[in-house]
mmCIF file of C-alpha atoms and ligand atoms in Angstrom:
data_model
loop_
_atom_site.group_PDB
_atom_site.id
_atom_site.type_symbol
_atom_site.label_atom_id
_atom_site.label_comp_id
_atom_site.label_asym_id
_atom_site.label_seq_id
_atom_site.Cartn_x
_atom_site.Cartn_y
_atom_site.Cartn_z
ATOM 1 C CA UNK O 1 -8.578 23.087 -55.801
ATOM 2 C CA UNK O 2 -7.760 25.197 -52.797
ATOM 3 C CA UNK O 3 -8.208 23.107 -49.670
ATOM 4 C CA UNK O 4 -7.334 25.824 -47.111
ATOM 5 C CA UNK O 5 -6.229 23.335 -44.431
ATOM 6 C CA UNK O 6 -3.800 20.431 -44.460
ATOM 7 C CA UNK O 7 -1.546 18.431 -42.138
ATOM 8 C CA UNK O 8 1.875 17.005 -42.980
ATOM 9 C CA UNK O 9 4.688 15.227 -41.175
ATOM 10 C CA UNK O 10 8.370 15.537 -42.006
ATOM 11 C CA UNK O 11 11.479 13.859 -40.582
ATOM 12 C CA UNK O 12 14.659 15.379 -39.246
ATOM 13 C CA UNK O 13 17.631 14.969 -41.552
ATOM 14 C CA UNK O 14 21.298 14.714 -40.648
ATOM 15 C CA UNK O 15 23.985 15.841 -43.057
ATOM 16 C CA UNK O 16 26.881 13.546 -43.960
ATOM 17 C CA UNK O 17 28.320 16.443 -45.979
ATOM 18 C CA UNK O 18 27.392 19.705 -44.265
ATOM 19 C CA UNK O 19 25.577 22.806 -45.457
ATOM 20 C CA UNK O 20 27.512 25.602 -43.768
ATOM 21 C CA UNK O 21 27.493 29.106 -45.255
ATOM 22 C CA UNK O 22 25.010 31.099 -47.279
ATOM 23 C CA UNK O 23 25.841 32.610 -50.644
ATOM 24 C CA UNK O 24 22.635 34.640 -50.442
ATOM 25 C CA UNK O 25 21.369 35.138 -46.895
ATOM 26 C CA UNK O 26 17.894 36.459 -47.801
ATOM 27 C CA UNK O 27 17.183 33.592 -50.195
ATOM 28 C CA UNK O 28 19.019 31.056 -48.051
ATOM 29 C CA UNK O 29 21.120 29.952 -51.008
ATOM 30 C CA UNK O 30 23.975 27.722 -49.843
ATOM 31 C CA UNK O 31 27.661 28.406 -50.435
ATOM 32 C CA UNK O 32 28.463 24.699 -50.622
ATOM 33 C CA UNK O 33 26.665 21.506 -51.638
ATOM 34 C CA UNK O 34 25.423 19.156 -48.917
ATOM 35 C CA UNK O 35 24.128 15.607 -48.652
ATOM 36 C CA UNK O 36 21.988 14.261 -45.829
ATOM 37 C CA UNK O 37 19.800 11.382 -44.743
ATOM 38 C CA UNK O 38 16.230 11.604 -43.509
ATOM 39 C CA UNK O 39 15.843 9.630 -40.288
ATOM 40 C CA UNK O 40 13.018 7.711 -38.660
ATOM 41 C CA UNK O 41 11.517 8.547 -35.281
ATOM 42 C CA UNK O 42 12.313 12.275 -35.130
ATOM 43 C CA UNK O 43 9.253 13.742 -36.729
ATOM 44 C CA UNK O 44 7.467 17.076 -36.837
ATOM 45 C CA UNK O 45 3.765 17.363 -37.605
ATOM 46 C CA UNK O 46 2.324 20.651 -38.850
ATOM 47 C CA UNK O 47 -1.207 21.761 -39.622
ATOM 48 C CA UNK O 48 -1.701 24.899 -41.707
ATOM 49 C CA UNK O 49 -5.073 26.560 -42.129
ATOM 50 C CA UNK O 50 -5.358 29.535 -44.481
ATOM 51 C CA UNK O 51 -8.127 32.075 -44.090
ATOM 52 C CA UNK O 52 -9.461 34.186 -46.940
ATOM 53 C CA UNK O 53 -9.093 37.511 -45.137
ATOM 54 C CA UNK O 54 -5.746 39.259 -44.652
ATOM 55 C CA UNK O 55 -4.258 39.472 -41.172
ATOM 56 C CA UNK O 56 -1.224 38.514 -39.118
ATOM 57 C CA UNK O 57 -0.184 34.853 -39.286
ATOM 58 C CA UNK O 58 -0.406 32.870 -36.049
ATOM 59 C CA UNK O 59 1.811 29.991 -35.083
ATOM 60 C CA UNK O 60 2.107 27.655 -32.115
ATOM 61 C CA UNK O 61 5.040 25.370 -31.523
ATOM 62 C CA UNK O 62 4.594 22.499 -29.072
ATOM 63 C CA UNK O 63 1.323 24.173 -28.021
ATOM 64 C CA UNK O 64 2.919 27.546 -27.185
ATOM 65 C CA UNK O 65 2.946 30.727 -29.283
ATOM 66 C CA UNK O 66 6.083 30.741 -31.453
ATOM 67 C CA UNK O 67 8.740 33.371 -30.689
ATOM 68 C CA UNK O 68 9.289 36.245 -33.152
ATOM 69 C CA UNK O 69 12.252 34.527 -34.816
ATOM 70 C CA UNK O 70 10.388 31.290 -35.482
ATOM 71 C CA UNK O 71 7.316 33.185 -36.643
ATOM 72 C CA UNK O 72 9.478 35.106 -39.145
ATOM 73 C CA UNK O 73 10.824 31.806 -40.545
ATOM 74 C CA UNK O 74 7.334 30.337 -40.826
ATOM 75 C CA UNK O 75 6.085 33.520 -42.478
ATOM 76 C CA UNK O 76 8.767 33.304 -45.184
ATOM 77 C CA UNK O 77 7.467 29.846 -46.080
ATOM 78 C CA UNK O 78 3.814 30.987 -45.972
ATOM 79 C CA UNK O 79 4.558 34.052 -48.113
ATOM 80 C CA UNK O 80 6.245 31.876 -50.744
ATOM 81 C CA UNK O 81 3.190 29.601 -50.850
ATOM 82 C CA UNK O 82 0.775 32.567 -50.929
ATOM 83 C CA UNK O 83 2.727 34.050 -53.868
ATOM 84 C CA UNK O 84 2.086 30.849 -55.842
ATOM 85 C CA UNK O 85 -1.663 30.849 -55.228
ATOM 86 C CA UNK O 86 -4.504 33.382 -55.170
ATOM 87 C CA UNK O 87 -6.930 34.549 -52.539
ATOM 88 C CA UNK O 88 -5.052 33.288 -49.503
ATOM 89 C CA UNK O 89 -5.081 35.492 -46.410
ATOM 90 C CA UNK O 90 -3.523 34.877 -43.023
ATOM 91 C CA UNK O 91 -2.653 31.410 -41.796
ATOM 92 C CA UNK O 92 -2.895 29.540 -38.528
ATOM 93 C CA UNK O 93 -0.029 27.109 -38.068
ATOM 94 C CA UNK O 94 0.335 24.408 -35.436
ATOM 95 C CA UNK O 95 3.583 22.500 -35.261
ATOM 96 C CA UNK O 96 4.607 19.738 -32.863
ATOM 97 C CA UNK O 97 7.735 17.656 -32.840
ATOM 98 C CA UNK O 98 8.338 14.472 -30.889
ATOM 99 C CA UNK O 99 11.888 15.473 -29.871
ATOM 100 C CA UNK O 100 13.667 18.477 -28.261
ATOM 101 C CA UNK O 101 13.548 21.689 -30.257
ATOM 102 C CA UNK O 102 16.752 23.649 -31.065
ATOM 103 C CA UNK O 103 19.214 21.195 -29.521
ATOM 104 C CA UNK O 104 21.071 20.151 -32.650
ATOM 105 C CA UNK O 105 18.549 17.464 -33.545
ATOM 106 C CA UNK O 106 17.432 19.214 -36.723
ATOM 107 C CA UNK O 107 14.063 20.180 -35.253
ATOM 108 C CA UNK O 108 13.837 23.325 -37.380
ATOM 109 C CA UNK O 109 14.464 21.289 -40.535
ATOM 110 C CA UNK O 110 11.683 18.833 -39.676
ATOM 111 C CA UNK O 111 9.315 21.569 -38.479
ATOM 112 C CA UNK O 112 9.730 23.901 -41.438
ATOM 113 C CA UNK O 113 9.555 21.045 -43.943
ATOM 114 C CA UNK O 114 6.274 19.940 -42.359
ATOM 115 C CA UNK O 115 4.958 23.533 -42.445
ATOM 116 C CA UNK O 116 5.991 23.905 -46.109
ATOM 117 C CA UNK O 117 4.305 20.626 -47.077
ATOM 118 C CA UNK O 118 1.112 21.384 -45.168
ATOM 119 C CA UNK O 119 0.927 24.973 -46.504
ATOM 120 C CA UNK O 120 1.607 23.774 -50.043
ATOM 121 C CA UNK O 121 -1.198 21.238 -49.869
ATOM 122 C CA UNK O 122 -3.576 23.638 -48.046
ATOM 123 C CA UNK O 123 -3.056 26.110 -50.898
ATOM 124 C CA UNK O 124 -4.131 23.424 -53.369
ATOM 125 C CA UNK O 125 -0.738 23.278 -55.108
ATOM 126 C CA UNK O 126 0.246 19.965 -56.720
ATOM 127 C CA UNK O 127 1.194 17.578 -53.949
ATOM 128 C CA UNK O 128 3.704 15.728 -56.131
ATOM 129 C CA UNK O 129 5.894 18.771 -56.824
ATOM 130 C CA UNK O 130 8.434 17.814 -54.187
ATOM 131 C CA UNK O 131 11.301 19.786 -55.765
ATOM 132 C CA UNK O 132 9.337 23.052 -55.620
ATOM 133 C CA UNK O 133 8.081 22.268 -52.102
ATOM 134 C CA UNK O 134 11.663 21.670 -50.995
ATOM 135 C CA UNK O 135 12.786 25.054 -52.310
ATOM 136 C CA UNK O 136 9.975 26.731 -50.361
ATOM 137 C CA UNK O 137 10.928 24.833 -47.173
ATOM 138 C CA UNK O 138 14.476 26.152 -47.641
ATOM 139 C CA UNK O 139 13.247 29.719 -47.152
ATOM 140 C CA UNK O 140 12.386 28.856 -43.530
ATOM 141 C CA UNK O 141 15.503 26.866 -42.695
ATOM 142 C CA UNK O 142 18.117 25.896 -45.274
ATOM 143 C CA UNK O 143 18.419 22.280 -44.200
ATOM 144 C CA UNK O 144 14.601 21.862 -44.211
ATOM 145 C CA UNK O 145 14.736 21.420 -47.986
ATOM 146 C CA UNK O 146 16.413 18.036 -47.438
ATOM 147 C CA UNK O 147 13.479 16.716 -45.319
ATOM 148 C CA UNK O 148 10.975 16.624 -48.202
ATOM 149 C CA UNK O 149 12.305 13.850 -50.463
ATOM 150 C CA UNK O 150 13.154 10.826 -48.292
ATOM 151 C CA UNK O 151 16.362 8.813 -47.963
ATOM 152 C CA UNK O 152 19.632 10.338 -49.154
ATOM 153 C CA UNK O 153 19.112 13.878 -50.426
ATOM 154 C CA UNK O 154 21.475 16.412 -52.021
ATOM 155 C CA UNK O 155 21.211 20.197 -52.067
ATOM 156 C CA UNK O 156 23.538 21.962 -54.480
ATOM 157 C CA UNK O 157 24.101 25.614 -55.339
ATOM 158 C CA UNK O 158 23.772 26.403 -59.043
ATOM 159 C CA UNK O 159 24.011 29.390 -61.391
ATOM 160 C CA UNK O 160 20.201 29.769 -61.448
ATOM 161 C CA UNK O 161 19.506 28.985 -57.818
ATOM 162 C CA UNK O 162 20.007 25.857 -55.780
ATOM 163 C CA UNK O 163 18.661 22.403 -56.572
ATOM 164 C CA UNK O 164 17.388 19.753 -54.167
ATOM 165 C CA UNK O 165 17.219 16.167 -55.382
ATOM 166 C CA UNK O 166 17.015 12.627 -54.038
ATOM 167 C CA UNK O 167 20.271 10.698 -54.387
ATOM 168 C CA UNK O 168 18.996 7.287 -53.233
ATOM 169 C CA UNK O 169 15.931 5.918 -51.429
ATOM 170 C CA UNK O 170 16.232 4.552 -47.861
ATOM 171 C CA UNK O 171 16.234 0.937 -49.155
ATOM 172 C CA UNK O 172 19.426 1.624 -51.100
ATOM 173 C CA UNK O 173 21.444 1.560 -47.875
ATOM 174 C CA UNK O 174 19.381 1.463 -44.673
ATOM 175 C CA UNK O 175 22.142 2.755 -42.427
ATOM 176 C CA UNK O 176 21.308 2.741 -38.730
ATOM 177 C CA UNK O 177 22.278 5.317 -36.162
ATOM 178 C CA UNK O 178 22.316 6.158 -32.484
ATOM 179 C CA UNK O 179 21.647 9.721 -31.471
ATOM 180 C CA UNK O 180 23.566 10.438 -28.315
ATOM 181 C CA UNK O 181 21.637 13.187 -26.616
ATOM 182 C CA UNK O 182 24.103 15.094 -24.515
ATOM 183 C CA UNK O 183 21.753 18.017 -23.978
ATOM 184 C CA UNK O 184 18.075 18.708 -24.592
ATOM 185 C CA UNK O 185 18.284 22.437 -23.986
ATOM 186 C CA UNK O 186 18.201 25.032 -26.789
ATOM 187 C CA UNK O 187 21.589 26.047 -28.158
ATOM 188 C CA UNK O 188 22.946 29.516 -27.427
ATOM 189 C CA UNK O 189 24.138 30.351 -30.940
ATOM 190 C CA UNK O 190 21.799 29.415 -33.788
ATOM 191 C CA UNK O 191 23.202 27.910 -36.971
ATOM 192 C CA UNK O 192 22.547 31.005 -39.108
ATOM 193 C CA UNK O 193 24.385 33.158 -36.594
ATOM 194 C CA UNK O 194 27.217 30.610 -36.255
ATOM 195 C CA UNK O 195 27.842 30.250 -39.968
ATOM 196 C CA UNK O 196 27.736 34.003 -40.572
ATOM 197 C CA UNK O 197 30.136 34.659 -37.720
ATOM 198 C CA UNK O 198 32.524 31.990 -39.063
ATOM 199 C CA UNK O 199 32.274 33.417 -42.587
ATOM 200 C CA UNK O 200 33.198 36.884 -41.339
ATOM 201 C CA UNK O 201 35.937 36.028 -38.861
ATOM 202 C CA UNK O 202 37.409 32.533 -39.238
ATOM 203 C CA UNK O 203 40.705 32.121 -41.094
ATOM 204 C CA UNK O 204 39.477 28.559 -41.795
ATOM 205 C CA UNK O 205 36.568 29.779 -43.898
ATOM 206 C CA UNK O 206 38.431 29.717 -47.232
ATOM 207 C CA UNK O 207 39.637 26.181 -46.497
ATOM 208 C CA UNK O 208 36.038 25.143 -45.807
ATOM 209 C CA UNK O 209 34.790 26.625 -49.102
ATOM 210 C CA UNK O 210 37.539 24.794 -51.009
ATOM 211 C CA UNK O 211 37.135 21.451 -49.261
ATOM 212 C CA UNK O 212 33.350 21.119 -48.889
ATOM 213 C CA UNK O 213 32.509 20.564 -52.608
ATOM 214 C CA UNK O 214 35.244 17.920 -52.829
ATOM 215 C CA UNK O 215 33.897 16.171 -49.728
ATOM 216 C CA UNK O 216 30.374 16.329 -51.128
ATOM 217 C CA UNK O 217 31.377 14.622 -54.384
ATOM 218 C CA UNK O 218 33.359 11.921 -52.566
ATOM 219 C CA UNK O 219 30.542 11.373 -50.023
ATOM 220 C CA UNK O 220 27.983 11.054 -52.839
ATOM 221 C CA UNK O 221 30.255 8.423 -54.413
ATOM 222 C CA UNK O 222 30.662 6.545 -51.107
ATOM 223 C CA UNK O 223 26.861 6.499 -50.700
ATOM 224 C CA UNK O 224 26.306 5.290 -54.240
ATOM 225 C CA UNK O 225 28.938 2.529 -53.804
ATOM 226 C CA UNK O 226 27.842 1.766 -50.192
ATOM 227 C CA UNK O 227 31.469 2.172 -49.156
ATOM 228 C CA UNK O 228 31.218 2.494 -45.360
ATOM 229 C CA UNK O 229 34.963 2.866 -44.786
ATOM 230 C CA UNK O 230 35.191 5.783 -47.225
ATOM 231 C CA UNK O 231 32.062 7.382 -45.758
ATOM 232 C CA UNK O 232 33.501 7.085 -42.239
ATOM 233 C CA UNK O 233 36.664 9.001 -43.097
ATOM 234 C CA UNK O 234 34.920 11.622 -45.211
ATOM 235 C CA UNK O 235 31.889 12.359 -43.013
ATOM 236 C CA UNK O 236 33.977 12.756 -39.844
ATOM 237 C CA UNK O 237 36.509 14.998 -41.578
ATOM 238 C CA UNK O 238 33.789 17.142 -43.145
ATOM 239 C CA UNK O 239 31.997 17.568 -39.807
ATOM 240 C CA UNK O 240 35.196 18.458 -37.970
ATOM 241 C CA UNK O 241 36.179 21.018 -40.610
ATOM 242 C CA UNK O 242 32.770 22.649 -40.233
ATOM 243 C CA UNK O 243 33.263 22.810 -36.456
ATOM 244 C CA UNK O 244 36.811 24.103 -36.985
ATOM 245 C CA UNK O 245 35.337 27.189 -38.660
ATOM 246 C CA UNK O 246 33.444 28.145 -35.509
ATOM 247 C CA UNK O 247 36.157 27.109 -33.048
ATOM 248 C CA UNK O 248 38.581 29.370 -34.966
ATOM 249 C CA UNK O 249 36.069 32.205 -35.384
ATOM 250 C CA UNK O 250 36.832 35.343 -33.375
ATOM 251 C CA UNK O 251 35.475 35.066 -30.714
ATOM 252 C CA UNK O 252 35.195 31.275 -30.794
ATOM 253 C CA UNK O 253 31.844 29.482 -30.826
ATOM 254 C CA UNK O 254 31.766 25.944 -29.439
ATOM 255 C CA UNK O 255 28.797 23.836 -30.402
ATOM 256 C CA UNK O 256 30.376 20.767 -28.893
ATOM 257 C CA UNK O 257 30.879 20.501 -25.133
ATOM 258 C CA UNK O 258 33.141 18.287 -22.985
ATOM 259 C CA UNK O 259 30.578 15.451 -22.986
ATOM 260 C CA UNK O 260 30.371 15.596 -26.795
ATOM 261 C CA UNK O 261 34.154 15.117 -26.897
ATOM 262 C CA UNK O 262 33.857 12.096 -24.608
ATOM 263 C CA UNK O 263 31.307 10.641 -27.009
ATOM 264 C CA UNK O 264 33.613 11.219 -30.007
ATOM 265 C CA UNK O 265 36.403 9.498 -28.116
ATOM 266 C CA UNK O 266 34.105 6.563 -27.290
ATOM 267 C CA UNK O 267 33.178 6.220 -30.984
ATOM 268 C CA UNK O 268 36.860 5.970 -31.901
ATOM 269 C CA UNK O 269 37.397 3.287 -29.215
ATOM 270 C CA UNK O 270 34.358 1.312 -30.384
ATOM 271 C CA UNK O 271 35.666 1.450 -33.942
ATOM 272 C CA UNK O 272 39.126 0.307 -32.863
ATOM 273 C CA UNK O 273 37.335 -2.578 -31.119
ATOM 274 C CA UNK O 274 36.057 -3.711 -34.526
ATOM 275 C CA UNK O 275 32.514 -2.292 -34.788
ATOM 276 C CA UNK O 276 32.111 -0.158 -37.914
ATOM 277 C CA UNK O 277 30.728 3.263 -36.973
ATOM 278 C CA UNK O 278 31.343 6.982 -37.447
ATOM 279 C CA UNK O 279 30.187 10.199 -35.821
ATOM 280 C CA UNK O 280 28.774 13.441 -37.059
ATOM 281 C CA UNK O 281 27.610 16.574 -35.223
ATOM 282 C CA UNK O 282 25.635 19.629 -36.236
ATOM 283 C CA UNK O 283 25.208 23.039 -34.630
ATOM 284 C CA UNK O 284 24.683 21.608 -31.156
ATOM 285 C CA UNK O 285 26.349 19.262 -28.658
ATOM 286 C CA UNK O 286 24.492 16.036 -29.539
ATOM 287 C CA UNK O 287 26.340 13.362 -31.494
ATOM 288 C CA UNK O 288 24.915 11.121 -34.206
ATOM 289 C CA UNK O 289 26.711 7.804 -34.636
ATOM 290 C CA UNK O 290 26.058 5.837 -37.830
ATOM 291 C CA UNK O 291 26.651 2.139 -38.447
ATOM 292 C CA UNK O 292 25.943 -0.304 -41.289
ATOM 293 C CA UNK O 293 22.486 -1.936 -41.532
ATOM 294 C CA UNK O 294 21.850 -4.540 -38.828
ATOM 295 C CA UNK O 295 24.458 -3.268 -36.345
ATOM 296 C CA UNK O 296 22.317 -0.687 -34.511
ATOM 297 C CA UNK O 297 21.710 -2.853 -31.412
ATOM 298 C CA UNK O 298 25.417 -3.685 -31.100
ATOM 299 C CA UNK O 299 26.283 -0.016 -31.482
ATOM 300 C CA UNK O 300 23.749 1.090 -28.832
ATOM 301 C CA UNK O 301 25.110 -1.573 -26.424
ATOM 302 C CA UNK O 302 28.689 -0.495 -27.083
ATOM 303 C CA UNK O 303 27.855 3.194 -26.556
ATOM 304 C CA UNK O 304 26.007 2.406 -23.321
ATOM 305 C CA UNK O 305 28.946 0.344 -22.091
ATOM 306 C CA UNK O 306 31.314 3.240 -22.851
ATOM 307 C CA UNK O 307 29.143 6.130 -21.671
ATOM 308 C CA UNK O 308 26.923 4.721 -18.947
ATOM 309 C CA UNK O 309 23.509 6.165 -18.258
ATOM 310 C CA UNK O 310 24.583 9.836 -18.266
ATOM 311 C CA UNK O 311 23.452 10.289 -21.860
ATOM 312 C CA UNK O 312 20.244 9.383 -23.642
ATOM 313 C CA UNK O 313 20.628 7.148 -26.673
ATOM 314 C CA UNK O 314 17.923 7.095 -29.344
ATOM 315 C CA UNK O 315 17.973 4.470 -32.082
ATOM 316 C CA UNK O 316 17.085 5.437 -35.622
ATOM 317 C CA UNK O 317 17.663 4.516 -39.245
ATOM 318 C CA UNK O 318 17.507 6.129 -42.651
ATOM 319 C CA UNK O 319 13.851 6.769 -43.487
ATOM 320 C CA UNK O 320 11.360 8.402 -45.802
ATOM 321 C CA UNK O 321 10.462 12.059 -46.309
ATOM 322 C CA UNK O 322 7.373 14.269 -46.178
ATOM 323 C CA UNK O 323 3.945 12.673 -45.688
ATOM 324 C CA UNK O 324 0.721 14.524 -46.286
ATOM 325 C CA UNK O 325 -1.733 13.284 -43.689
ATOM 326 C CA UNK O 326 -4.851 15.251 -44.338
ATOM 327 C CA UNK O 327 -6.126 17.846 -46.729
ATOM 328 C CA UNK O 328 -9.531 19.131 -45.702
ATOM 329 C CA UNK O 329 -11.549 20.165 -48.749
HETATM 330 O O1 PMV D 401 19.077 24.763 -41.623
HETATM 331 P P1 PMV D 401 19.914 25.571 -40.713
HETATM 332 O O2 PMV D 401 19.960 26.994 -41.106
HETATM 333 O O3 PMV D 401 19.536 25.368 -39.270
HETATM 334 O O4 PMV D 401 21.444 25.041 -40.854
HETATM 335 C C1 PMV D 401 21.822 23.757 -40.426
HETATM 336 C C2 PMV D 401 23.246 23.488 -40.684
HETATM 337 C C3 PMV D 401 23.791 22.183 -40.094
HETATM 338 O O5 PMV D 401 22.781 21.449 -39.446
HETATM 339 C C4 PMV D 401 24.839 22.514 -39.043
HETATM 340 C C5 PMV D 401 24.444 21.348 -41.183
HETATM 341 C C6 PMV D 401 23.497 20.685 -42.131
HETATM 342 O O6 PMV D 401 23.860 20.529 -43.298
HETATM 343 O O7 PMV D 401 22.397 20.267 -41.721
#
């Protein structure tokens, strides 16, 4: 049954093995496999209402009209849903997230996953077809496809299109993390732009394409075996190789800033002091620091002791995926 309106929430996800590079830009098909975790406490909520008549889609983000770029991403998701249903005209979309947008905290992943889930349900499509929903979310923002299934999620390129699948539920290994918020302002170079620039101009690009699938397989193994030491070495190396592709692009793009580097240095000192932890960073200056279950408080204390009050530290842990809140008949 077509419901026409629905609301969904979706979490941010952070990659342990990064998606960086598109094999097909229009379809947002990845060049390399990636593996991420959905996290608690960084959530986007979207309401989608379809109308029967045709017209331009409308979208607000945090209560303000979305810019043209965001609207185009949302429209790709809506078009994919409309193509799977009949009689759906324009849509009104409202999306809110409880954390800064476009600052390397995976807000677009959470937001577009929530929009995809809400649109899917509003169109009356089967609410348990998470794999298909994930592939629609991907059309808005690649990494959004990993915010639909919860816990540890993989996204792999394949000969007939990419595949998104859950690797393990949150209970398998409830890793904790501290998000060190170095900046809450939008980044200057978006991830699509950054990866395309690196692909075109970085001499490190070939190395990245060779190494990333190997890292992915080893990271999937470390997750399955709950091998924190292996995950530490692999996730940090994979993240730094991704950043190396933009630092060596011509001209260089730096997502990390001097404060991010201080945080990375602090993580290494904390680890040398005996507390198991590792860092990862995405296309922005904020740093995510993971630790084994039960050590989150110790890690937050250690980071505060190292970094003082100049940075904001948010606690989180591995969590679930998309939740459909409401589907108005
Ligand atoms: O989903 P996009 O197009 O914003 O790309 C995100 C890419 C990274 O966050 C940098 C890495 C990842 O796998 O999430």
